[in-house]
Each structure stands twice: as C-alpha cells, then as structure tokens.
XYZ file of C-alpha atoms in Angstrom:
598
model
C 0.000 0.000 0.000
C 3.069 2.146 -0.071
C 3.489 4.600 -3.068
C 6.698 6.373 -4.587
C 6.816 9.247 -2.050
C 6.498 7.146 0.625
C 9.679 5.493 -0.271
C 12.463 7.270 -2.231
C 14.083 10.900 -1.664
C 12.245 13.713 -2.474
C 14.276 14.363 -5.501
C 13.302 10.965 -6.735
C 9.627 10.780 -6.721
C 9.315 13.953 -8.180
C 10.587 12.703 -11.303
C 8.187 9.657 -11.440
C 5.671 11.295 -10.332
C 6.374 13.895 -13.425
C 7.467 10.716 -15.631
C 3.854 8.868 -14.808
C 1.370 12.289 -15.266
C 2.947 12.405 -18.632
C 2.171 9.212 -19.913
C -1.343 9.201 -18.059
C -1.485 12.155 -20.522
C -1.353 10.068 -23.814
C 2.637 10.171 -24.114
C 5.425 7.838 -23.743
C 8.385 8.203 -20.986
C 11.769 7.255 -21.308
C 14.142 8.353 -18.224
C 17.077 7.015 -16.471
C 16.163 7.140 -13.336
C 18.208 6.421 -9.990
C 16.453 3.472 -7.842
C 17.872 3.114 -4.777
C 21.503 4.375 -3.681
C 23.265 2.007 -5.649
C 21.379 0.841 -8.560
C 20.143 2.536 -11.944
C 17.316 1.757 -14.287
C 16.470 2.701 -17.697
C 12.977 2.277 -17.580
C 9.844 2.998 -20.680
C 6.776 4.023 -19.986
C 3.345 3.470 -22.088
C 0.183 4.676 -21.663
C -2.215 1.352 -21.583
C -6.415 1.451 -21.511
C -7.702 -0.901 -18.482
C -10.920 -2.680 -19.221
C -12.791 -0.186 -16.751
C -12.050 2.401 -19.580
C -9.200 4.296 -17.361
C -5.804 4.743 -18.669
C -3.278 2.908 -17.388
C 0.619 2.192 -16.966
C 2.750 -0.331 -18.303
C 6.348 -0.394 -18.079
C 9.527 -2.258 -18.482
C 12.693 -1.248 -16.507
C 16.609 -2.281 -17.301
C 18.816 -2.577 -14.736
C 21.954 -0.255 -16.488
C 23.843 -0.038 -13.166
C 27.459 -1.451 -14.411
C 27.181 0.745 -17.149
C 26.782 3.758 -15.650
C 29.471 2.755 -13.373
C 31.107 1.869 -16.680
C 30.864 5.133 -18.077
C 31.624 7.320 -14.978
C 34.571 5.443 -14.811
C 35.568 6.541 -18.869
C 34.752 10.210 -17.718
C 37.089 9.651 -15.204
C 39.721 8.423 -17.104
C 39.177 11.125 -19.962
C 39.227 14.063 -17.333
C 42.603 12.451 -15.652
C 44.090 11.803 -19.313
C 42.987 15.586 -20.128
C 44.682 16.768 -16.460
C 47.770 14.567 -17.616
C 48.163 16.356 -20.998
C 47.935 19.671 -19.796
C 50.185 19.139 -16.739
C 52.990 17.538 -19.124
C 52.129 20.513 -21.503
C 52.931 23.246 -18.859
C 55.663 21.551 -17.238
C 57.351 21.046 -20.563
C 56.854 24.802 -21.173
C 57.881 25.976 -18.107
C 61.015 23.652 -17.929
C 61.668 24.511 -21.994
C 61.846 28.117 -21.177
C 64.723 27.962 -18.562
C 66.914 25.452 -21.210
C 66.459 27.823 -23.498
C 68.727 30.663 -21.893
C 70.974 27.660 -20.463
C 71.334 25.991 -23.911
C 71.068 29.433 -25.891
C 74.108 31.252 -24.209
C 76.420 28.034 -24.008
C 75.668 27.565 -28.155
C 77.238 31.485 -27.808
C 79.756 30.548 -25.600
C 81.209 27.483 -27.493
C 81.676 29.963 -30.244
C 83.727 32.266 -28.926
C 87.561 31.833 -30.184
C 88.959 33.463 -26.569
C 87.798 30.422 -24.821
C 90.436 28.042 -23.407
C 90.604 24.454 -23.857
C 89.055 23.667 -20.089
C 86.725 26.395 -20.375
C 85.179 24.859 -23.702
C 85.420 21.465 -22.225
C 83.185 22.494 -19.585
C 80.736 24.406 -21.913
C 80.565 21.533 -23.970
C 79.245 19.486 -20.772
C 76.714 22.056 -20.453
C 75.647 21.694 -23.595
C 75.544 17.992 -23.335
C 73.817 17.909 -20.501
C 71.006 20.529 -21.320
C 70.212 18.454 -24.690
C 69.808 14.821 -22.144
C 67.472 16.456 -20.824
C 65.814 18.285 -23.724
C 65.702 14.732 -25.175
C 64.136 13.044 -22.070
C 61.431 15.755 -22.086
C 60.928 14.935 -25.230
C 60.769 11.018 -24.905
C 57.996 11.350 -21.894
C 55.880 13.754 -24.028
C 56.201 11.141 -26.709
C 55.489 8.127 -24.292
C 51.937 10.655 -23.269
C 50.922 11.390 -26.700
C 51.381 7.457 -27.422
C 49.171 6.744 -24.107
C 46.359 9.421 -24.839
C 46.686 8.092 -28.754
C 47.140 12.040 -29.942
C 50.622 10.850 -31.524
C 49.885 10.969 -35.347
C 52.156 9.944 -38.595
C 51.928 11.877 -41.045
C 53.410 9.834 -44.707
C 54.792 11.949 -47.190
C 57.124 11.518 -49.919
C 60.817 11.287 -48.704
C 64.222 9.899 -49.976
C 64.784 6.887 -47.278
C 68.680 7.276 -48.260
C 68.878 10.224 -47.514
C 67.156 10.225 -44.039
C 69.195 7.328 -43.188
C 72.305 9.201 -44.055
C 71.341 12.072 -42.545
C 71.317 9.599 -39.482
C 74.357 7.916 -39.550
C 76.279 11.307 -40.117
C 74.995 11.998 -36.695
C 76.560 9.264 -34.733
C 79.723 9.404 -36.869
C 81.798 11.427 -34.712
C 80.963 9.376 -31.577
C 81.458 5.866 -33.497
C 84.707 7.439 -34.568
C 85.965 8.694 -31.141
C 85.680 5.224 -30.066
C 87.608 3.697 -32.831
C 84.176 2.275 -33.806
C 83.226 1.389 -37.724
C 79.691 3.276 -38.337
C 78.155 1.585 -41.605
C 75.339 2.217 -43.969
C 73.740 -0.386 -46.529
C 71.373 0.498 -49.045
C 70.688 -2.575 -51.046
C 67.470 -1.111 -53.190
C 67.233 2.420 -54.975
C 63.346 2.403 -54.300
C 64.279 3.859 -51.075
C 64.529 7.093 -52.812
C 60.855 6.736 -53.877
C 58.663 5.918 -51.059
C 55.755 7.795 -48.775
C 56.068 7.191 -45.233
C 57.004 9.887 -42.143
C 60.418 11.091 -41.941
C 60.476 12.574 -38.872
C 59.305 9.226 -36.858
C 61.276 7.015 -38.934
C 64.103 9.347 -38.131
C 63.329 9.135 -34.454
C 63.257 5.350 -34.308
C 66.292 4.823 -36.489
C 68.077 7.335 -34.259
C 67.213 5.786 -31.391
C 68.773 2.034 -32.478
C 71.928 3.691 -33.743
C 72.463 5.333 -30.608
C 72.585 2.699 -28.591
C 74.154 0.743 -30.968
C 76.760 3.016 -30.954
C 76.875 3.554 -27.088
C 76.746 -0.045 -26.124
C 79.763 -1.024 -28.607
C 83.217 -0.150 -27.470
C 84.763 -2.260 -30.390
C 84.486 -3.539 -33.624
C 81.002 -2.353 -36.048
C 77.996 -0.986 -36.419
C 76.310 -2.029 -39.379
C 72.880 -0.542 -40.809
C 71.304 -2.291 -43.794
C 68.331 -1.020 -45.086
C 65.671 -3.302 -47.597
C 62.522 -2.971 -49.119
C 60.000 -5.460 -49.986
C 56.696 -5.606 -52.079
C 53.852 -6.661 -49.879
C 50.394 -6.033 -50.571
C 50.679 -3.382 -53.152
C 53.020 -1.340 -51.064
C 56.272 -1.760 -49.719
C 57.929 -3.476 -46.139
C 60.797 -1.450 -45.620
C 63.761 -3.651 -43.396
C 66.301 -1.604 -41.157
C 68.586 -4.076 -38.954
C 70.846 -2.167 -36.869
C 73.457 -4.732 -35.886
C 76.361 -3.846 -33.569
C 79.627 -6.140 -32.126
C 78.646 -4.922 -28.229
C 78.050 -5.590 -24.905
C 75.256 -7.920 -26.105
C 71.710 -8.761 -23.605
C 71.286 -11.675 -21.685
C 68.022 -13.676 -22.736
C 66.374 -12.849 -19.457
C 66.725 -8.737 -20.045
C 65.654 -9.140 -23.416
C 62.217 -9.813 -22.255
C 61.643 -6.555 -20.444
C 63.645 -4.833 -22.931
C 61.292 -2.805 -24.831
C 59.046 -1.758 -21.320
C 59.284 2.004 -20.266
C 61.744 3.017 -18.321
C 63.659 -0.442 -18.562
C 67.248 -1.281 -19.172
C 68.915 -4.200 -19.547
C 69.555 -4.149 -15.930
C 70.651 -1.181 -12.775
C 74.365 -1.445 -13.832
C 73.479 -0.105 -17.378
C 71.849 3.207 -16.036
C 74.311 4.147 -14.101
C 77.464 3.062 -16.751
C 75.587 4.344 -20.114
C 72.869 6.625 -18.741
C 69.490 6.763 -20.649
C 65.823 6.918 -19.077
C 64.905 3.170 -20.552
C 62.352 5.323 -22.786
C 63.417 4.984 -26.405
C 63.363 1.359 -27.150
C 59.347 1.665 -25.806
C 58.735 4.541 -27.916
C 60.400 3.314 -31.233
C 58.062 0.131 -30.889
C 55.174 1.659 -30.561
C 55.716 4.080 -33.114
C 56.618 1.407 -35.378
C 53.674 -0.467 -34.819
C 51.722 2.712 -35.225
C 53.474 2.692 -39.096
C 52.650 -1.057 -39.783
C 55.565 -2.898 -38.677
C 57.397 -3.639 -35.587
C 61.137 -3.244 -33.691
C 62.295 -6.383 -32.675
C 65.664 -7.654 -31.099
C 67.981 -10.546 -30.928
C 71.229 -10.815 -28.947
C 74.059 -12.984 -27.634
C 75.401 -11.699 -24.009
C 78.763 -10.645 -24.910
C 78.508 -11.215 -28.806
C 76.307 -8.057 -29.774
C 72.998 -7.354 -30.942
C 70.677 -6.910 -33.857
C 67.738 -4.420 -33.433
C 64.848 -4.737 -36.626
C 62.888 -1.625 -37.561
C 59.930 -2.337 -39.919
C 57.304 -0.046 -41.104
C 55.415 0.023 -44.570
C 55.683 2.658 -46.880
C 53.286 3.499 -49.842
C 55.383 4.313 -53.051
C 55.653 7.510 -54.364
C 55.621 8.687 -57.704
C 58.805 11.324 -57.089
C 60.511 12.572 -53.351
C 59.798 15.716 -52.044
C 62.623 17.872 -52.018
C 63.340 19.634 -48.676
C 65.503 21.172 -46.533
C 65.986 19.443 -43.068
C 65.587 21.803 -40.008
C 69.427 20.941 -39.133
C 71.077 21.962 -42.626
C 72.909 24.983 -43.387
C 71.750 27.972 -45.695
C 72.164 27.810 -49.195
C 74.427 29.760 -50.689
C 73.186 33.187 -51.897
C 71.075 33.414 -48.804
C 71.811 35.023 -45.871
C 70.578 37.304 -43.080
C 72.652 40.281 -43.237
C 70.419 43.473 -43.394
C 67.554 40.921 -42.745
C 64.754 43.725 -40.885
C 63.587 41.052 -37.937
C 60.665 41.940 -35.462
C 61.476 39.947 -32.224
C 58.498 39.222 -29.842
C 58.760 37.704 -26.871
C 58.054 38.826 -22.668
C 61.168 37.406 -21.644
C 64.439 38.722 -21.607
C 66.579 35.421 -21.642
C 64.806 34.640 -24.489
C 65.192 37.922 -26.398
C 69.135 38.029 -25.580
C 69.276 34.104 -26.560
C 67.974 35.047 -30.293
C 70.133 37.976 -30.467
C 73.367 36.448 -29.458
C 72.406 33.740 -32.344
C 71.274 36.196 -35.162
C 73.608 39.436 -34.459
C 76.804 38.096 -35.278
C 75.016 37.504 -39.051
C 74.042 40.629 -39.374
C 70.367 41.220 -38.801
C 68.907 43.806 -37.823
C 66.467 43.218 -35.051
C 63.437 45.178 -33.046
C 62.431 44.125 -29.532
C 58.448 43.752 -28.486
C 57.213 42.263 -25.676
C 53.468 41.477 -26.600
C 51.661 40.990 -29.748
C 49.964 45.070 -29.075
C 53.842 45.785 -29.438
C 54.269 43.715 -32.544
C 51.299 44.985 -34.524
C 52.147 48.683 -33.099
C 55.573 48.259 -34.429
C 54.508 47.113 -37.632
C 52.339 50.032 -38.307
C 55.345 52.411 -37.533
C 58.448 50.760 -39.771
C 59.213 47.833 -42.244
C 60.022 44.670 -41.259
C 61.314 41.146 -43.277
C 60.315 38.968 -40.627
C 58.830 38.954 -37.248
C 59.924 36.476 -35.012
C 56.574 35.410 -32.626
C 56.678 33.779 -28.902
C 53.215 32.648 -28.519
C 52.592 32.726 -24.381
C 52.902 36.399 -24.065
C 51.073 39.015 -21.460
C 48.456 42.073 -22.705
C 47.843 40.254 -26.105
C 49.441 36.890 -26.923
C 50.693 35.513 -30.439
C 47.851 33.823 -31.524
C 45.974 36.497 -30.777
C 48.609 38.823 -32.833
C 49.003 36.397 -35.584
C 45.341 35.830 -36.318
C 44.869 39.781 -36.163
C 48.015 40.745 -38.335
C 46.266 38.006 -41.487
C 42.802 39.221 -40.718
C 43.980 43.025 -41.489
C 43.979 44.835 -44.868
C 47.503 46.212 -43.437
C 49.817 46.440 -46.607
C 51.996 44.269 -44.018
C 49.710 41.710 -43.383
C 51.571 38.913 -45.046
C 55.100 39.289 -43.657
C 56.665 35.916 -42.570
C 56.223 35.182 -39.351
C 58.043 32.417 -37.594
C 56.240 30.834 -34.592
C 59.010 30.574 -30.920
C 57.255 28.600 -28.737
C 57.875 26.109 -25.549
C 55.011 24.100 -26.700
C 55.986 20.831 -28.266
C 52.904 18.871 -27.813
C 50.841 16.520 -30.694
C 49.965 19.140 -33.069
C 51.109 22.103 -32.111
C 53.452 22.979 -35.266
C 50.163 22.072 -37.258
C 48.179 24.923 -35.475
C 50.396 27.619 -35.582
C 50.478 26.964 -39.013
C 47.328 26.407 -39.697
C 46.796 29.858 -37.704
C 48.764 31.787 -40.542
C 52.351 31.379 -38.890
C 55.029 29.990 -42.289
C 57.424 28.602 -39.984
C 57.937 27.040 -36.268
C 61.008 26.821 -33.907
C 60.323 25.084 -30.470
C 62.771 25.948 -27.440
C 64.898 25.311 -26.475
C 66.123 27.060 -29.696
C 68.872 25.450 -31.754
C 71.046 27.902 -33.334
C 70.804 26.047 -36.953
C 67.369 25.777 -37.143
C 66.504 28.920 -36.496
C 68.962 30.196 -38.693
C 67.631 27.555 -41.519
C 64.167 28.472 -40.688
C 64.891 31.841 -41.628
C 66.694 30.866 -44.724
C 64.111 29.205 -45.668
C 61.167 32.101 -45.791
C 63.667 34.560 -47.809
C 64.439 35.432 -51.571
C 67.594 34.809 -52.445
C 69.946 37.836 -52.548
C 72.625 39.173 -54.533
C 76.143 37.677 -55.243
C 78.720 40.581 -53.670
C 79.663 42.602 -56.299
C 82.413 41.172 -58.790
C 85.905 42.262 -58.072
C 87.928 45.129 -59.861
C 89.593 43.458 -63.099
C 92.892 45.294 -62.506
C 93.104 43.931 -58.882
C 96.539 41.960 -58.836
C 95.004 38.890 -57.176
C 93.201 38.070 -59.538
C 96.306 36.774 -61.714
C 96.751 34.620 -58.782
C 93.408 33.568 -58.512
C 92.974 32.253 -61.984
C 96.893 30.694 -61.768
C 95.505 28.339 -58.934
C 95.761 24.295 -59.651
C 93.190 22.381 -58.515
C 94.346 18.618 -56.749
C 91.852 16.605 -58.114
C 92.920 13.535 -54.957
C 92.896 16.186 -52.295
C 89.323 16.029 -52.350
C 88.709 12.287 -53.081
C 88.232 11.249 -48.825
C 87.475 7.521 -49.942
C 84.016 8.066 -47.324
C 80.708 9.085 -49.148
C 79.550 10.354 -45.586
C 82.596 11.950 -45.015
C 82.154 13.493 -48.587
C 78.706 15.000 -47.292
C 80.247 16.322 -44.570
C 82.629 18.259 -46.709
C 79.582 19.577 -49.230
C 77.471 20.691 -46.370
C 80.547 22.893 -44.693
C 80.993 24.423 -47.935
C 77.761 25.179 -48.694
C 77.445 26.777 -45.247
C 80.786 28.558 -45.571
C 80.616 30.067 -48.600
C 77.288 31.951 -47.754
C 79.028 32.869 -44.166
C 81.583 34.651 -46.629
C 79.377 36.013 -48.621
C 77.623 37.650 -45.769
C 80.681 39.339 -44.337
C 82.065 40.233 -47.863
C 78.422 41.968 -48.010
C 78.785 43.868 -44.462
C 82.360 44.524 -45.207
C 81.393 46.571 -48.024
C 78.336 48.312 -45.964
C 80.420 49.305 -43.276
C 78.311 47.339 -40.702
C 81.149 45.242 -39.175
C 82.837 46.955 -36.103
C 84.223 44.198 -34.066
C 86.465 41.205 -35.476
C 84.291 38.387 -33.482
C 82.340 37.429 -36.710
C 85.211 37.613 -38.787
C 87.783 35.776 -36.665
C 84.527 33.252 -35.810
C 84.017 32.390 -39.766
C 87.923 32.451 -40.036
C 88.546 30.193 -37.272
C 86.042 27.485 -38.454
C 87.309 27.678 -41.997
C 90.846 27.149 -40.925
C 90.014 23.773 -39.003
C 87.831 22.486 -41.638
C 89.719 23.397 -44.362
C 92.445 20.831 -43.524
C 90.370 18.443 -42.946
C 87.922 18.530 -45.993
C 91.055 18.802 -48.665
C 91.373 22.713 -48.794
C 94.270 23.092 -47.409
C 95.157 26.498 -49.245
C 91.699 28.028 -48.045
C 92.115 26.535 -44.364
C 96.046 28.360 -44.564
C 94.769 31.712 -46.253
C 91.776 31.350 -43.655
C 94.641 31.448 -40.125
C 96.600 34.088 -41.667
C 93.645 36.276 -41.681
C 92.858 35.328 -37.842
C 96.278 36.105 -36.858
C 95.337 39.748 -38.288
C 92.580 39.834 -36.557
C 93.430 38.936 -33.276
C 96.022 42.091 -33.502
C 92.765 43.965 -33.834
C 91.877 45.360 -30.036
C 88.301 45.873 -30.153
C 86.852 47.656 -33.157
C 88.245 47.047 -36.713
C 89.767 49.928 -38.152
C 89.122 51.294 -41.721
C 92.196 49.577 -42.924
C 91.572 46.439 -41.048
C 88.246 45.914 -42.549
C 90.045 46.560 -45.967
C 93.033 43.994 -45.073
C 90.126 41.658 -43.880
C 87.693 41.981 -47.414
C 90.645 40.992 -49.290
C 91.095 37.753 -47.451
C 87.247 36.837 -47.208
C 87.377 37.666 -51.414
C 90.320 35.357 -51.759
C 88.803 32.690 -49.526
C 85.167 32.738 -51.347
C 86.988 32.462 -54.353
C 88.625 29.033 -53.342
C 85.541 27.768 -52.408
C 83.528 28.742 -55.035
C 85.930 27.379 -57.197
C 86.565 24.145 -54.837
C 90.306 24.753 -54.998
C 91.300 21.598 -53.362
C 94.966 21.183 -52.204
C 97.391 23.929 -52.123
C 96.929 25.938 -55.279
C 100.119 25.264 -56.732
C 102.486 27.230 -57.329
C 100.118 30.503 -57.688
C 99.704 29.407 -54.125
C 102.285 30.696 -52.802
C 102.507 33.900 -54.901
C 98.611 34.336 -53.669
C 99.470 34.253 -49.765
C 102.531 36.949 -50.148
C 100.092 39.049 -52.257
C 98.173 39.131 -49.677
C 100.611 39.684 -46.811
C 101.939 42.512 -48.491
C-alpha cells in the first residue's frame, strides 16, 4: 500500500511522479532514473487502456547499473588523461623556457675563439647535458601522446637514403671517437621513392643507432636497409646490428618496457631513461611494422625496424631543419621583429642572429608587434606565442585578418610548446614557420633561410686587382678532395655550402660598413681554418689562419684599414671555395698568400 513518495528521496519521486502524469497524458516516458543508492534503471513508460475504460501504466525497466558505473569510470579516465596532458604541456613549457637561456648562451659561448681548452670542455658538458634532458622531455611527451593516442604519422614523400644518411652522419663522430666502424647499406634504390614519415622514422632509427653506438666499445655498427613488395606497397627492413656488450636472454624480455634497461648497472654506466626502445616500438607499430631484437650476451645485438611505406611517384625535395643555408642566402640586413616577454629569451635570439648581421626590433606582446609594424618595415617577425596584454595567436590571427599592406610578412612561430599538433596549429593559424625551445642555433637560422628570396652575389671584383692573376693561376688537386668516405664526402659539401654563404655575408657587411668588431670575422675564419684541412682545402684553411692572426692584432673595433686587409682575405677565400680549390693551389699558391701579406 506504499506509493513512490512514501519510499524514495524527495528528488526521486518527483521525477516519477512527473514521468507517470505524462504518460497518463497520452505520451510515452523514457528516463534514467536512480532506484535506490546504488542501482540505476532505464525504464519505458506506455500509456495502456484498463478494461474499466481508465488509462493505465505499463512499463519495463533495465537494470543499467554497471554501465553507468562503466561510463563514470571513462569520464574519469578522460578528465585524468585531459589533467595529464595539460600538466605535461605546462611543465614542458615551463622547464623549456629555462633550457632555453641555459642551452642558448652556451651555443654562444662554445663559439667564442677566446675560450680556453678547459673552459670549452666544460661548456661543452653544459651543452651535453642541457640536450639529455631536452631529449628526455621529449621522450615522456612522446610516451603521453602514445598513451592518450594524440601521436599521429603523417606519410609523405621522402628519400629513405637520404634520411638514413642524414642519421648515420649523426653518430659518426661518436662511433669514430671510439675507434668504432659506423656503416650504412642500401641494397634497393626504391628507397629514394617511397611515402612514409620522416620525422618518426628518423626518431626510431636514431634511437637504435644510438645505442648501438653507445653499447659497442669495439668492432662495427652495421645498418642495412631493404625494401619489400607486400600487398601493393612496400615493407621497408632496417637491422641495426652492432659487435657490443650484447643482452642476456632474461633482459631481453623486459627490454622494450618504459623506463627499462637491460639491468641497474646499465643506467648508471651508459645513462638513458629506458624510454626509447618503448617509444620506437610503438611508433613502429603505429606505421605497420614492428622493432624487434635478438642478442648474444657478450657477442652483440641486432635491433629490426619495420614499417610500410606506400610508393611515391617522385621525393619531395626539402631542406631538413638541421642543414645549413644555401648559398646566396643570408641574413645580413635581414629587418627582424622579435616578440617575446622574456628577456633570456630575447638576448638568446640575439646572441644567435647578431653576429650575421640582422637587424632586429624588440616587443614584448603581440599590441607591441602589430604597433611596431604600423610604424616601420620589417622582413620577418619572429613570434613567442605565451605572451602578457595580447598573446601571439591572438597577434598572428589579427596581423592576417587586417587589410595592413603588411599583413603577409613571414612570421616564424618561438614557442615552448611541443605537444601533438602544435606545429600544425600555428600553421594552420597563418604562422610559415615554427622553432620550439629550447632554440637550436641552426634551425633557427635555416628556418629563416628558408622564408627569404635569395639575394645578390657581392659585387664582382675590380679586373685590374693583382690577385686576380693569382686567382685564376691556382691548380686544382683533383685527390685532395677524393676522402674515400661518401659520408665523409657530405660532410665536406654541407661545410661548404654553409661557408661560402658565411663569406658572402661578411664580404656583403664589409662593403656596408656594418662590421665593427672582429668576433664574426675571426669566428668564420677560425672554423674555416680547421675544416679546411680536414675537408682537402688546405690552401683556403692556410689563407683562412693568416687572416685570424690579423685579426686577433685587432683590439676591439676594426679599423678602416683592417676591414680593408680583412675583405681581401674573405674575397680570396670565397673564391677558393667557389671554385673548390682543393689542395694547395700550386704554385700561384704561394705567390697568392705573399700578395696578400703585403
């Protein structure tokens, strides 16, 4: 004899009692509805006529407790998961923003030629050091993404070879210090063809050859690379095999977990978080294939990277973030509008672009920017995004919605975001390029490149100059320049390519009158008298020290006749490389270096 309000909460039977007048009323009622504390119902409700000619209720209730436990557990999960991302996302900015001044002024400080041997040796620890733990940011915001599935490959078409190579190059030097062989084995020229995404199969690749390379003190590391028709598309096959410390059978089986090592000892011996080998499987299986390993305790190991790749009609050709500017372009007299609210990260971009010659603006909001573009020209502004008053996104999406005559000026994107997607917004936002900080000095620098029109050649020289008998006399050693080592051989192109358009540059400021202090000189000098041993130019590498033994004579500003001495050299030197005079020059040689003594 009991009825609903006799028996639940208030709150409770004023829904059925709302529910039941509404299907006495002619309708039907469908409700979730809360029966007792613990258990839900998902109950319908029709309106029935009883024989004594009174409407009626018949209903049918399903008992959808587990599911709404179910489902308030997935809301649970999806808030944590969202409370996860963001956390990693504001942690990585905040700790991205204080690498960037440690990382940015000891890339400045590794440059500069007054440094002695123990003081570089200790920036060069700091540098180390900063980029361990730029990488192992970067591994656990990898490992999230992978979690909260918001990593995505994006496939387009690449040259395989060349990402490879671009790869081993890396690990060269440390293969080398060790007295460690570094191969690379491309067995099929469709690799040059394919569709898959660089910058993961980069990651993964990197990852095996680095600890390839780490865990091998002597002998070889050998990467072979296959392909495969399967399916109407293609298996690609990279084994990474190495003559190394080798894993024990039992490690092996807890190899690829996070944070895992072979065992304690390793961590502490070769350092690493345990991260990579997790995050290179997954993100193989995310491409179609797998990494797998096999290994003999004391023998080595062989590491398999699979992943399938569509074929493409033709490569894309691109410019890596890493490479140096093409010659012809540089950033002298470049206008650059430099946004960002903090200092360190102003003075970070300065020391980097100064020493090239730009010319650069300071703002500290995007009101600044967009006031600053109303009152001069600018080439290129140079965006943070986090910033106080008015943000960049706010400042981008307002500069490309204008009808300002400036309203489609380059604008590259500085951020300490580095989460899934992020490049692809500020893109999509209007932004043409992105550098995340910690900011490397090349790819900034290439960014930048990379958004401008070429510019002139310096002007040609004077044809009565008496070098240029000289510089037509000079012999070129065709062995000086034959190393025996294609990667070496890249090596050599890519420092020439970047030298000549440092040369260029100063040649250009030189002539302007906008050099007053040796540092970029001696810098570019310096660099070119190292390498040019090295890459078979000795005669450029010799000319290049006799011009920084001028110039450290120089006592803080170059004189007029300094800067004249110091043109003559940088004309001489552009000319060898231009020309690729390998060797010493012959006998013009010679007669070219007193020339230019005298």
């Amino acid at each position: 004899g009991l009825v609903d309000r006799d028996m639940y909460p208030d709150e409770q039977w004023t829904v059925f009692e709302r529910e039941d007048t509404k299907v006495l009323n002619g309708h039907t009622s469908l409700n979730v509805e809360q029966v007792g504390p613990e258990k839900t119902a998902l109950t319908k409700k029709l309106p029935v006529r009883l024989p004594s000619g009174k409407i009626g209720i018949a209903g049918i209730s399903f008992d959808i407790t587990d599911y709404k436990r179910t489902e308030e557990r997935a809301r649970e999960t999806e808030a944590a998961s969202l409370a996860k991302s963001q956390f990693l996302a504001a942690m990585s900015h905040e700790i991205r923003t204080p690498l960037n001044g440690i990382l940015g002024m000891a890339q400045s400080l590794a440059s500069d030629p007054d440094l002695t041997g123990t003081q570089r040796e200790k920036v060069e620890i700091v540098l180390d050091s900063g980029r361990t733990l730029v990488a192992l940011v970067d591994d656990v915001l990898d490992l999230s993404k992978i979690e909260a599935g918001k990593l995505e490959i994006h496939p387009v078409a690449c040259d395989l070879r060349h990402a490879a190579s671009r790869v081993t190059r890396l690990f060269e030097p440390k293969a080398h210090e060790k007295g460690v062989k570094l191969l690379l084995q491309i067995s099929d020229p469709l690799t040059s063809a394919l569709s898959f995404d660089p910058v993961r199969v980069r990651q993964c690749l990197s990852n095996l050859v680095s600890n390839a390379v780490k865990f091998t003190a002597m002998g070889e590391v050998h990467v072979a690379i296959a392909t495969q028709e399967e399916d109407g598309a293609w298996r690609v096959t990279i084994r990474v095999s190495d003559t190394g410390i080798g894993i024990s059978e039992e490690a092996l089986s807890r190899l690829f977990s996070e944070f895992s090592q072979a065992d304690a000892s390793t961590t502490r011996r070769f350092g690493g978080s345990g991260l990579g080998l997790a995050i290179s499987r997954r993100i193989a299986r995310m491409m179609g294939g797998d990494v797998t390993a096999e290994s003999v305790q004391g023998k080595g190991s062989v590491f398999t990277l699979t992943f399938r790749a569509e074929a493409a009609s033709a490569p894309v050709a691109s410019l890596d973030a890493g490479e140096a500017p093409s010659p012809g372009k540089t950033i002298s007299g470049l206008r650059i509008l430099l946004a960002d609210d903090n200092r360190v990260n102003r003075e970070v971009v300065k020391v980097f672009l100064a020493p090239h010659g730009a010319l650069i603006t300071e703002a500290e909001n995007g009101r600044e920017v967009l006031d600053a573009l109303e009152r001069a020209a600018f080439d290129l502004v140079l965006l943070d995004i986090h910033m106080p008053v008015m943000d960049g996104t706010e400042a981008l999406k307002t500069l490309r919605a204008g009808e300002a005559p400036y309203r489609n000026i380059p604008v590259i994107a500085l951020t300490a975001d580095a989460m899934s997607g992020d490049r692809e917004r500020f893109l999509k936002m209007g932004a043409n390029g992105y550098v995340s900080k910690p900011i490397d000095q090349a790819n900034l620098l290439s960014a930048i490149v990379r958004l401008q029109v070429p510019r002139e050649a310096p002007p040609a020289a004077r044809p009565d100059d008496p070098l240029d008998a000289c510089l037509a006399a000079l012999k070129v050693d065709p062995m000086a320049e034959d190393t025996g080592n294609p990667a070496l051989a890249a090596l050599r192109d890519e420092w020439l390519q970047a030298a000549r358009a440092q040369f260029d540059a100063l040649a250009r400021d030189l002539a302007e009158g906008r050099i007053m202090s040796p540092g970029a000189l001696y810098r570019a000098a310096h660099d070119c008298h190292g390498q040019g041993a090295l890459f078979g130019y000795p005669l450029a590498g010799t000319i290049a020290g006799d011009l920084c033994l001028i110039l450290r004579a120089c006592s803080g500003t170059l004189t007029p006749e300094a800067a004249k001495i110091a043109a003559r050299y940088i004309r001489v030197l552009t000319h060898c490389l231009n020309h690729r005079i390998t060797g010493l020059g012959g006998p013009a040689g010679n007669t070219l270096r007193m020339k230019l003594a005298a």
